[in-house]
Structure formats: C-alpha cells, structure tokens
Amino acid sequence: MREKETSGSVLRKRTLITRGSPQQVLVFGFALLVAVGTLLLCLPISIAEGHTLSFHNALFTATSAASVTGLVVVDTGTTFSYFGQAVLLLLIQAGGIGFMTLTTMIALMIGKKISFRERLVLKESLNQNSTEGIVRLIRKVILYSLVIEAAGTVLLALHWMEEMPPGKALYHGLFHAVSIFNNSGFDIIGGFAPYVGDFYFNVVSIVLIFLGSVGFIVLSDLIDYPKNRKLSLHSKVVLSFSGVLIAVGAVIIFIFEFTNAASTGALTVAEKLLSSLFQSTSLRSSGTSTLDIQSLRQATQFFMVIMMFIGASPGSTGGGIKVTTFAIMTAAFVTMVRGKQDVDLFRSRISKDLVYKAITVMFVGLFIVVSATIILSFSENQPFLTVLYETTSAFGTVGFSAGLTSQLTVFGKTVMILLMFAGRLGPFTIALALQSKAKKDLYRYPEGKIILG
C-alpha cells in the first residue's frame, strides 16, 4: 500500500513538471541550473586557497552567472580556483544561450528526437512566434556561439600575449570572450579600467557585446542576407533601434562626462569618444566597463538606468524589457501623437496584441524595479539613485554596480537574487508562469468611456 502511495506521489510530481506550461518549465529549469551551480561553487575544490565562500554568496554568484548579470559580492579572480572559474564559465554559457538550448544540443548529439512539447519550451526560451524551424535555429545558435567565442578567444589571447605567458593569455582570452559575448560582465583580471584607451581591446569587446545583444535570430538573418537579400521586420527593428540607442548613449555619456576629472576628464578626446562608445554599447546588457561607475555624474548614472531598463533584444544573451518592446512603445506613442489608427514600423502594421504585450512587459518590469528599489531603500539605508541603479542593473542583467552590491545585507542580496532571476527569464515569462490556465471569455461588457489627459 505504501509503495503504491509513494509511486503515486512520484507520478504526481513528474506530472507537475511534464505538464506545466512552457513558462513554468523555463522557471523550474533555470532554478535547477542555479541550484546545481550553487552546490558546485560550495565545493572546496572551487575555492582558491586562503579564501572562504558562504552558501549565500555562492547562491548570489551562481545566480549572477546563470542570469549573465555580472554583479559580484566576491572577487572572481582571487576567490575561485580554476575549477570554480570553469563552473562559472559553464553557468555563463548555459545562461547566455539558454539551458534548454544546451540540453537540446546534447539530445541531438545522442540521436534523441525532440518532442512537440520540448519544441514549445524551446519556442518560449528563444522568444519565437512558432515552433517551425526551431531545431534548425538551435543548431545555428550553437554554431554561431562557438564560432564567435572562438574568434574572440583568439583575438583577445593574441593581444594579452604581450602582457602574459601564452597559456595564461589563452585562458584569459577564453574566459573573457565567453563572458563578454554572453553579456555577463564577469572578469578575472580585476576590471578593465587599464584598457580604457586600448583601441584593440575596445573594438574587439564592442563587437562581441553587440553580437551577443542583438540576438541569434538577427545573426541568422545577417548571415543569410547575401543569399536572400532581405531582412525580417524583427531584424530591421532590432538593428535600427539598437544602433540609435548606442549612438545616442555614446553622445550623451561623452557630453556629460567630458569635464569630469574623476572619469574621462584626464583622457584625450579620442579616448573619451572610445570609452563613451564602449560604455554605451555595454549598456545593452553587458556590464563590462572601462570606467569607474561610482565616479560618473548623477545625470549620467540616471541616464544609464533608463538604458539598462531597455536592455538587449529578444532571443539574445541580454536582459531588460528588450529593444523591440521599446520600439513598439515608441511607435505607439508616435501613432497617438499623429492621430493615426494603426501602429506602423518599417511599413508593417503592428497588431494590437503585440502592443498590449509590450505594455504588459513594460509595466511588469517597472513594477519589479520600483518595488525592489523601495524595499532596498528601506532595508539598506543607501542613497536612492544608488539603489535604483543597482536594482535596474540586476533586473536588466547588466552587471554595472554603483558600489552597493558589495555592501548588501543578506536580505538585500536575496532581493537582488530574485531580481536577477526575474530579469533573465523576462517579465512576461514570469507573469505567464504565475498565471492560471487561460479561459476564454464567454461574454463581453458594453464599451465604456473614460476621459484622459
């Protein structure tokens, strides 16, 4: 009798996992990835000699790596052994391209067929509209990631061979190529401030960040462009709005920090332009910085908050509400101002469902960031802008820090862990995961009138 009860209990647990919505499967899978990463980082072999790591700090670090955020409470290069750094690298890779992508790749390698249900989860994981061609896209994601990271490894290693032995340069090249491409912000050299005027390092890093932030769908479109001679609407929107955001960000940072002696004031004009462009590109969700964030003016920091909230693109290694959400909201605003009926982008009409989804994503994101900022402002007793900056960085999985993360209480770290968790999965995925099964309305209320403005 007890055996039957036990088997029935196991069956119910399996049913909860296998019959959950795709969004719930993603939440569960990501939580499992963080849990495994935490346990591995807690192992003595993961910690460098002479250092210690509490369970809570291991959990924070694993969440930061898996969510490709880059916020740290301990120094990565000195606290972790080579094994621990390898664990972080695997978490960054899994978090960047998606754990579902990795598991699918392994399944394909051993000859396992991908079920329709698994395709639905993959569709949600990669922000696709349908399951058509999803396995083919997975193969492209893996191929593009490996090729880009390999190229980045070689380019960075060749540069660092001037400063360190070849073996160490290759290892540093690999770690940072994976970290920068996946927009994680982790480093093992104590920061990139010494490279603020290094043209080679800046250009290689900017390219890696950009390729990681535009998303694999866009990369696929760009690679196929010479053959097809066309780009999808999605790619047009991502490339154009990402380009505008990076350009505007670089100009504003350049102007705001031009006379700031604590940041770019002592640099040449060329170095100021380079560092501003690097910082603006990194705002797409990378968190890799050649400037001291705490030394930036408050106006610059607040502007960065807005840019971090927007984040990267759907199907990319970055977070935030996404560039496409910002694009649709901008187009909807222009439509209202012009008094038009339809929301248009690149001579294509955007459906009302997409506009409603964009509004939902933005408001859920705002609610998460504002709620966390209020809570941390109360619990941490820190300046408001510093708290807002840190919470937005965590939600956007950016990894820039204004100095608060290293001073957080255990409660504060827990709030930031939840923020990074929600930021990587995305506000819409979280909302749908918590949603009960959708029911079709059997009736509609009469239309009402409300005065606005």
Coordinates of N, CA, C and O in Angstrom, one line a residue, residues 243-392:
G243 N 21.2 50.4 -32.9 CA 22.1 51.4 -33.4 C 21.9 52.8 -32.9 O 22.8 53.5 -32.5
V244 N 20.6 53.2 -32.9 CA 20.2 54.5 -32.4 C 20.5 54.7 -30.9 O 21.1 55.7 -30.4
L245 N 20.1 53.6 -30.1 CA 20.4 53.7 -28.7 C 21.9 53.8 -28.3 O 22.3 54.5 -27.4
I246 N 22.7 53.0 -29.1 CA 24.1 53.0 -28.8 C 24.7 54.4 -29.2 O 25.5 54.9 -28.4
A247 N 24.3 54.9 -30.3 CA 24.8 56.2 -30.8 C 24.4 57.3 -29.8 O 25.2 58.2 -29.4
V248 N 23.1 57.4 -29.5 CA 22.6 58.4 -28.5 C 23.3 58.3 -27.2 O 23.7 59.3 -26.6
G249 N 23.4 57.0 -26.7 CA 24.1 56.8 -25.4 C 25.5 57.3 -25.4 O 26.0 57.9 -24.4
A250 N 26.3 57.0 -26.5 CA 27.7 57.4 -26.6 C 27.8 58.9 -26.6 O 28.7 59.5 -25.9
V251 N 26.9 59.6 -27.3 CA 27.0 61.1 -27.3 C 26.7 61.7 -26.0 O 27.4 62.6 -25.5
I252 N 25.6 61.2 -25.3 CA 25.2 61.7 -24.0 C 26.3 61.5 -23.0 O 26.7 62.4 -22.2
I253 N 26.9 60.3 -22.9 CA 27.9 60.0 -21.9 C 29.1 60.8 -22.2 O 29.8 61.4 -21.3
F254 N 29.5 61.0 -23.5 CA 30.6 61.8 -23.9 C 30.4 63.3 -23.4 O 31.3 63.9 -22.8
I255 N 29.2 63.8 -23.6 CA 28.9 65.2 -23.2 C 28.9 65.4 -21.7 O 29.5 66.3 -21.1
F256 N 28.2 64.5 -21.0 CA 28.0 64.6 -19.6 C 29.4 64.4 -18.8 O 29.6 65.0 -17.8
E257 N 30.3 63.5 -19.3 CA 31.5 63.2 -18.6 C 32.7 63.9 -19.2 O 33.8 63.7 -18.7
F258 N 32.5 64.8 -20.2 CA 33.7 65.4 -20.8 C 34.6 66.2 -19.9 O 35.8 66.1 -20.0
T259 N 34.0 66.9 -18.9 CA 34.8 67.7 -18.0 C 34.9 67.0 -16.6 O 35.4 67.7 -15.6
N260 N 34.5 65.8 -16.5 CA 34.5 65.1 -15.2 C 35.9 64.5 -14.9 O 36.3 63.5 -15.5
A261 N 36.7 65.2 -14.1 CA 38.1 64.7 -13.8 C 38.1 63.3 -13.2 O 39.1 62.6 -13.4
A262 N 37.1 62.9 -12.6 CA 37.1 61.6 -11.9 C 36.8 60.4 -12.9 O 37.1 59.3 -12.5
S263 N 36.3 60.7 -14.1 CA 36.0 59.7 -15.0 C 36.8 59.8 -16.3 O 37.9 59.2 -16.5
T264 N 36.4 60.7 -17.2 CA 37.1 60.8 -18.5 C 37.8 62.1 -18.7 O 38.4 62.4 -19.7
G265 N 37.8 63.0 -17.7 CA 38.4 64.3 -17.8 C 39.9 64.3 -18.2 O 40.3 65.2 -18.9
A266 N 40.6 63.3 -17.7 CA 42.1 63.3 -18.0 C 42.4 62.6 -19.3 O 43.6 62.5 -19.7
L267 N 41.4 62.0 -20.0 CA 41.7 61.3 -21.2 C 41.7 62.2 -22.4 O 41.2 63.4 -22.4
T268 N 42.3 61.8 -23.5 CA 42.3 62.6 -24.7 C 40.9 62.5 -25.3 O 40.1 61.7 -24.9
V269 N 40.7 63.4 -26.3 CA 39.3 63.4 -26.9 C 39.0 62.1 -27.6 O 37.9 61.5 -27.5
A270 N 40.0 61.5 -28.2 CA 39.8 60.2 -28.9 C 39.5 59.1 -27.9 O 38.6 58.2 -28.1
E271 N 40.2 59.1 -26.7 CA 39.9 58.1 -25.7 C 38.6 58.4 -25.0 O 37.9 57.4 -24.6
K272 N 38.1 59.6 -24.9 CA 36.8 59.9 -24.4 C 35.7 59.4 -25.3 O 34.7 58.8 -24.8
L273 N 35.9 59.5 -26.6 CA 34.9 59.0 -27.6 C 34.9 57.5 -27.5 O 33.8 56.9 -27.5
L274 N 36.1 56.9 -27.4 CA 36.2 55.4 -27.4 C 35.5 54.8 -26.1 O 34.7 53.9 -26.2
S275 N 35.8 55.4 -25.0 CA 35.3 55.0 -23.7 C 33.7 55.2 -23.6 O 33.0 54.4 -23.1
S276 N 33.3 56.3 -24.2 CA 31.8 56.6 -24.3 C 31.1 55.6 -25.1 O 30.0 55.1 -24.8
L277 N 31.7 55.2 -26.3 CA 31.1 54.2 -27.2 C 31.1 52.9 -26.5 O 30.1 52.1 -26.6
F278 N 32.2 52.5 -25.8 CA 32.3 51.2 -25.1 C 31.2 51.1 -24.1 O 30.5 50.1 -23.9
Q279 N 31.1 52.2 -23.3 CA 30.1 52.2 -22.2 C 28.7 52.1 -22.7 O 27.9 51.4 -22.1
S280 N 28.4 52.9 -23.7 CA 27.1 52.9 -24.3 C 26.7 51.5 -24.9 O 25.6 51.0 -24.7
T281 N 27.6 50.8 -25.6 CA 27.4 49.5 -26.1 C 27.2 48.5 -25.0 O 26.3 47.6 -25.0
S282 N 28.0 48.7 -23.9 CA 27.9 47.8 -22.8 C 26.5 47.9 -22.1 O 26.1 47.0 -21.4
L283 N 25.9 49.1 -22.2 CA 24.5 49.3 -21.6 C 23.5 48.4 -22.2 O 22.4 48.2 -21.6
R284 N 23.8 47.8 -23.4 CA 22.8 46.9 -24.0 C 22.6 45.6 -23.2 O 21.9 44.7 -23.5
S285 N 23.4 45.5 -22.1 CA 23.2 44.4 -21.1 C 24.5 43.7 -20.7 O 24.5 42.7 -20.1
S286 N 25.7 44.3 -21.2 CA 26.9 43.6 -20.9 C 27.5 43.8 -19.5 O 27.9 42.8 -18.8
G287 N 27.6 45.0 -19.1 CA 28.1 45.3 -17.7 C 29.6 45.3 -17.7 O 30.2 45.4 -16.7
T288 N 30.3 45.2 -18.9 CA 31.7 45.3 -19.0 C 32.1 46.8 -19.1 O 31.5 47.5 -19.9
S289 N 32.9 47.3 -18.2 CA 33.2 48.7 -18.1 C 34.6 49.0 -18.0 O 35.4 48.3 -17.4
T290 N 35.0 50.1 -18.7 CA 36.4 50.6 -18.6 C 36.4 51.9 -17.8 O 37.5 52.5 -17.6
L291 N 35.3 52.3 -17.2 CA 35.2 53.5 -16.4 C 34.7 53.1 -15.0 O 34.0 52.1 -14.9
D292 N 35.0 53.9 -14.0 CA 34.5 53.6 -12.6 C 33.1 54.2 -12.5 O 32.9 55.4 -12.6
I293 N 32.1 53.3 -12.4 CA 30.7 53.7 -12.3 C 30.5 54.8 -11.2 O 29.7 55.7 -11.4
Q294 N 31.1 54.6 -10.1 CA 30.9 55.4 -8.9 C 31.4 56.9 -9.2 O 30.9 57.8 -8.5
S295 N 32.3 57.0 -10.1 CA 32.9 58.3 -10.4 C 32.1 59.1 -11.4 O 32.3 60.3 -11.6
L296 N 31.1 58.5 -12.0 CA 30.3 59.1 -13.1 C 29.3 60.1 -12.4 O 28.9 59.9 -11.3
R297 N 28.9 61.2 -13.1 CA 28.0 62.1 -12.6 C 26.6 61.5 -12.4 O 26.3 60.5 -13.1
Q298 N 25.8 62.1 -11.5 CA 24.5 61.5 -11.3 C 23.6 61.6 -12.5 O 22.8 60.7 -12.7
A299 N 23.7 62.6 -13.3 CA 23.0 62.7 -14.6 C 23.3 61.5 -15.5 O 22.4 60.9 -16.1
T300 N 24.6 61.2 -15.5 CA 25.0 60.0 -16.4 C 24.4 58.7 -15.8 O 24.0 57.9 -16.6
Q301 N 24.5 58.6 -14.5 CA 24.0 57.4 -13.9 C 22.5 57.2 -14.1 O 22.0 56.1 -14.4
F302 N 21.8 58.3 -14.0 CA 20.3 58.2 -14.2 C 20.0 57.9 -15.6 O 19.1 57.1 -15.9
F303 N 20.7 58.4 -16.6 CA 20.6 58.1 -18.0 C 20.8 56.6 -18.2 O 20.1 56.0 -19.0
M304 N 21.9 56.1 -17.6 CA 22.2 54.7 -17.7 C 21.1 53.8 -17.2 O 20.9 52.7 -17.7
V305 N 20.5 54.3 -16.1 CA 19.3 53.5 -15.6 C 18.3 53.3 -16.6 O 17.7 52.1 -16.8
I306 N 17.9 54.3 -17.4 CA 16.9 54.2 -18.5 C 17.4 53.2 -19.5 O 16.6 52.4 -20.0
M307 N 18.7 53.3 -19.9 CA 19.2 52.5 -21.0 C 19.3 51.0 -20.5 O 19.0 50.1 -21.3
M308 N 19.6 50.8 -19.3 CA 19.7 49.4 -18.7 C 18.3 48.8 -18.7 O 18.2 47.6 -18.9
F309 N 17.3 49.6 -18.3 CA 16.0 49.1 -18.3 C 15.5 48.6 -19.6 O 14.8 47.6 -19.7
I310 N 15.9 49.3 -20.7 CA 15.5 48.9 -22.0 C 16.2 47.5 -22.4 O 15.6 46.6 -22.9
G311 N 17.5 47.5 -22.1 CA 18.2 46.2 -22.3 C 18.6 45.8 -23.7 O 18.7 46.7 -24.6
A312 N 18.6 44.5 -23.9 CA 19.1 44.0 -25.2 C 17.9 43.6 -26.1 O 16.8 44.1 -26.0
S313 N 18.0 42.5 -26.9 CA 17.0 42.1 -27.8 C 16.5 40.7 -27.5 O 17.2 40.0 -26.8
P314 N 15.2 40.4 -27.9 CA 14.7 39.1 -27.6 C 15.6 38.0 -28.3 O 16.1 38.2 -29.3
G315 N 15.7 36.8 -27.6 CA 16.5 35.8 -28.1 C 18.0 36.0 -28.1 O 18.8 35.3 -28.7
S316 N 18.4 37.0 -27.3 CA 19.8 37.3 -27.1 C 20.3 36.8 -25.8 O 19.6 36.2 -25.0
T317 N 21.6 37.2 -25.5 CA 22.1 36.9 -24.2 C 21.9 37.9 -23.1 O 22.4 37.8 -22.0
G318 N 21.1 39.0 -23.5 CA 20.9 40.1 -22.5 C 19.5 40.1 -21.9 O 18.7 39.3 -22.2
G319 N 19.3 41.1 -21.0 CA 18.0 41.2 -20.3 C 17.3 42.5 -20.6 O 17.4 43.1 -21.7
G320 N 16.6 43.0 -19.6 CA 15.8 44.2 -19.8 C 14.4 43.9 -20.4 O 14.0 42.8 -20.6
I321 N 13.7 45.0 -20.7 CA 12.3 44.8 -21.3 C 12.5 44.6 -22.8 O 11.5 44.2 -23.4
K322 N 13.7 44.7 -23.3 CA 14.0 44.4 -24.7 C 13.8 45.6 -25.6 O 12.9 46.4 -25.5
V323 N 14.7 45.7 -26.6 CA 14.7 46.8 -27.6 C 13.4 46.8 -28.4 O 12.9 47.9 -28.7
T324 N 12.9 45.6 -28.7 CA 11.6 45.6 -29.5 C 10.4 46.1 -28.7 O 9.6 46.7 -29.3
T325 N 10.4 45.9 -27.4 CA 9.4 46.4 -26.6 C 9.4 48.0 -26.6 O 8.4 48.6 -26.8
F326 N 10.6 48.5 -26.5 CA 10.8 49.9 -26.6 C 10.4 50.5 -27.9 O 9.8 51.5 -28.0
A327 N 10.8 49.7 -29.0 CA 10.4 50.2 -30.3 C 8.9 50.2 -30.6 O 8.4 51.2 -31.1
I328 N 8.2 49.2 -30.1 CA 6.7 49.2 -30.2 C 6.1 50.3 -29.4 O 5.2 51.0 -29.9
M329 N 6.6 50.5 -28.2 CA 6.0 51.6 -27.4 C 6.3 53.0 -28.0 O 5.4 53.9 -28.0
T330 N 7.5 53.1 -28.6 CA 7.8 54.4 -29.3 C 6.9 54.6 -30.5 O 6.4 55.7 -30.7
A331 N 6.7 53.5 -31.3 CA 5.8 53.6 -32.5 C 4.4 53.9 -32.1 O 3.7 54.6 -32.7
A332 N 3.9 53.3 -30.9 CA 2.6 53.5 -30.5 C 2.4 55.0 -30.0 O 1.3 55.6 -30.3
F333 N 3.4 55.5 -29.4 CA 3.4 57.0 -29.0 C 3.3 57.9 -30.2 O 2.5 58.8 -30.3
V334 N 4.1 57.6 -31.2 CA 4.1 58.4 -32.5 C 2.7 58.3 -33.1 O 2.2 59.3 -33.6
T335 N 2.1 57.1 -33.1 CA 0.8 56.9 -33.7 C -0.2 57.7 -33.0 O -1.1 58.4 -33.7
M336 N -0.2 57.8 -31.7 CA -1.2 58.6 -30.9 C -1.0 60.1 -31.2 O -1.9 60.8 -31.4
V337 N 0.3 60.5 -31.2 CA 0.6 61.9 -31.5 C 0.1 62.4 -32.9 O -0.5 63.5 -33.1
R338 N 0.2 61.5 -33.9 CA -0.2 61.8 -35.2 C -1.7 61.6 -35.5 O -2.2 61.9 -36.5
G339 N -2.3 61.0 -34.5 CA -3.8 60.8 -34.6 C -4.1 59.7 -35.6 O -5.2 59.6 -36.2
K340 N -3.2 58.7 -35.8 CA -3.4 57.6 -36.7 C -4.1 56.4 -36.1 O -4.2 56.4 -34.8
Q341 N -4.5 55.5 -36.9 CA -5.3 54.3 -36.3 C -4.3 53.2 -36.0 O -4.4 52.6 -35.0
D342 N -3.4 52.9 -36.9 CA -2.5 51.7 -36.8 C -1.1 52.1 -36.4 O -0.6 53.2 -36.7
V343 N -0.5 51.2 -35.6 CA 0.9 51.3 -35.2 C 1.8 50.7 -36.3 O 1.6 49.5 -36.6
D344 N 2.6 51.5 -36.9 CA 3.5 51.0 -38.0 C 4.9 51.1 -37.7 O 5.4 52.0 -37.0
L345 N 5.7 50.1 -38.2 CA 7.1 50.0 -38.2 C 7.6 49.5 -39.5 O 7.2 48.4 -39.9
F346 N 8.5 50.3 -40.2 CA 9.0 49.8 -41.5 C 8.0 49.4 -42.4 O 8.1 48.3 -43.0
R347 N 6.9 50.2 -42.6 CA 5.8 49.9 -43.5 C 5.1 48.6 -43.2 O 4.6 47.9 -44.1
S348 N 5.1 48.2 -41.9 CA 4.4 47.0 -41.5 C 3.5 47.4 -40.3 O 3.9 48.1 -39.4
R349 N 2.3 46.9 -40.3 CA 1.3 47.2 -39.2 C 1.6 46.2 -38.1 O 1.7 45.0 -38.2
I350 N 1.7 46.8 -36.9 CA 1.9 46.0 -35.7 C 0.5 45.7 -35.1 O -0.3 46.6 -34.8
S351 N 0.3 44.4 -34.8 CA -1.0 44.0 -34.2 C -1.2 44.6 -32.8 O -0.3 44.9 -32.1
K352 N -2.5 44.7 -32.5 CA -2.8 45.3 -31.2 C -2.3 44.3 -30.1 O -2.0 44.7 -29.0
D353 N -2.3 43.0 -30.4 CA -1.9 42.0 -29.4 C -0.4 42.3 -29.0 O 0.0 42.2 -27.8
L354 N 0.4 42.6 -30.0 CA 1.8 42.9 -29.7 C 2.0 44.2 -28.9 O 2.8 44.3 -28.0
V355 N 1.1 45.2 -29.2 CA 1.2 46.5 -28.5 C 0.8 46.2 -27.0 O 1.4 46.7 -26.1
Y356 N -0.3 45.4 -26.8 CA -0.7 45.1 -25.4 C 0.4 44.3 -24.7 O 0.6 44.5 -23.5
K357 N 1.1 43.4 -25.4 CA 2.1 42.6 -24.8 C 3.3 43.5 -24.4 O 3.9 43.4 -23.3
A358 N 3.6 44.5 -25.3 CA 4.7 45.5 -25.0 C 4.4 46.3 -23.7 O 5.2 46.5 -22.9
I359 N 3.1 46.7 -23.6 CA 2.6 47.5 -22.5 C 2.7 46.6 -21.2 O 3.2 47.1 -20.2
T360 N 2.4 45.4 -21.3 CA 2.4 44.4 -20.2 C 3.9 44.2 -19.7 O 4.2 44.3 -18.5
V361 N 4.8 44.0 -20.7 CA 6.2 43.8 -20.3 C 6.7 45.0 -19.6 O 7.4 44.9 -18.6
M362 N 6.4 46.2 -20.2 CA 7.0 47.4 -19.6 C 6.5 47.7 -18.2 O 7.3 48.0 -17.3
F363 N 5.2 47.5 -18.0 CA 4.6 47.7 -16.7 C 5.0 46.7 -15.6 O 5.2 47.0 -14.5
V364 N 5.1 45.4 -16.0 CA 5.6 44.4 -15.1 C 7.1 44.7 -14.8 O 7.5 44.6 -13.6
G365 N 7.9 45.1 -15.8 CA 9.3 45.5 -15.5 C 9.4 46.6 -14.5 O 10.2 46.6 -13.6
L366 N 8.6 47.7 -14.8 CA 8.5 48.8 -13.9 C 8.1 48.5 -12.5 O 8.7 48.9 -11.5
F367 N 7.1 47.6 -12.4 CA 6.6 47.2 -11.1 C 7.7 46.5 -10.3 O 8.0 46.7 -9.1
I368 N 8.5 45.6 -11.0 CA 9.5 44.8 -10.3 C 10.6 45.7 -9.9 O 11.1 45.7 -8.7
V369 N 11.1 46.6 -10.7 CA 12.2 47.5 -10.4 C 11.8 48.5 -9.3 O 12.6 48.7 -8.3
V370 N 10.6 49.1 -9.4 CA 10.2 50.1 -8.4 C 10.0 49.4 -7.1 O 10.4 49.9 -6.0
S371 N 9.4 48.2 -7.1 CA 9.2 47.5 -5.8 C 10.5 47.2 -5.1 O 10.6 47.4 -3.9
A372 N 11.4 46.6 -5.9 CA 12.7 46.3 -5.3 C 13.5 47.5 -4.8 O 14.1 47.5 -3.8
T373 N 13.4 48.6 -5.6 CA 14.0 49.9 -5.2 C 13.5 50.4 -3.8 O 14.2 50.8 -2.9
I374 N 12.2 50.3 -3.7 CA 11.5 50.8 -2.4 C 12.0 49.9 -1.3 O 12.4 50.4 -0.2
I375 N 12.0 48.6 -1.5 CA 12.4 47.6 -0.4 C 13.8 47.8 0.0 O 14.1 47.9 1.2
L376 N 14.7 47.9 -1.0 CA 16.1 48.1 -0.7 C 16.5 49.4 -0.1 O 17.4 49.6 0.7
S377 N 15.7 50.5 -0.5 CA 15.9 51.8 0.0 C 15.6 51.8 1.5 O 16.3 52.5 2.3
F378 N 14.7 51.0 1.9 CA 14.3 50.8 3.3 C 15.3 50.0 4.1 O 15.7 50.3 5.2
S379 N 15.7 48.8 3.5 CA 16.5 47.8 4.2 C 18.0 48.2 4.2 O 18.7 47.8 5.2
E380 N 18.5 48.8 3.2 CA 19.9 49.1 3.1 C 20.4 50.4 3.5 O 21.5 50.7 3.7
N381 N 19.4 51.4 3.6 CA 19.7 52.7 4.0 C 20.9 53.4 3.2 O 21.9 53.9 3.7
Q382 N 20.7 53.3 1.9 CA 21.6 53.9 0.9 C 20.9 55.0 0.1 O 19.7 55.0 0.0
P383 N 21.7 55.8 -0.6 CA 21.1 56.9 -1.4 C 20.2 56.3 -2.5 O 20.5 55.2 -3.0
F384 N 19.1 57.0 -2.8 CA 18.1 56.5 -3.7 C 18.6 56.1 -5.0 O 18.4 55.1 -5.6
L385 N 19.4 57.0 -5.6 CA 19.9 56.8 -7.0 C 20.8 55.6 -7.0 O 20.8 54.8 -8.0
T386 N 21.6 55.4 -6.0 CA 22.5 54.2 -5.9 C 21.7 52.9 -5.9 O 22.0 51.9 -6.6
V387 N 20.6 52.9 -5.1 CA 19.7 51.7 -5.0 C 19.0 51.5 -6.4 O 18.9 50.4 -6.9
L388 N 18.5 52.6 -7.0 CA 17.8 52.5 -8.3 C 18.7 51.9 -9.3 O 18.4 51.1 -10.1
Y389 N 20.0 52.4 -9.3 CA 21.0 52.0 -10.3 C 21.2 50.5 -10.2 O 21.2 49.8 -11.1
E390 N 21.4 50.1 -8.9 CA 21.7 48.7 -8.7 C 20.6 47.7 -9.0 O 20.8 46.7 -9.6
T391 N 19.4 48.1 -8.7 CA 18.2 47.2 -8.9 C 17.9 47.2 -10.4 O 17.6 46.1 -11.0
T392 N 18.1 48.3 -11.1 CA 17.9 48.3 -12.6 C 19.0 47.4 -13.3 O 18.7 46.7 -14.2

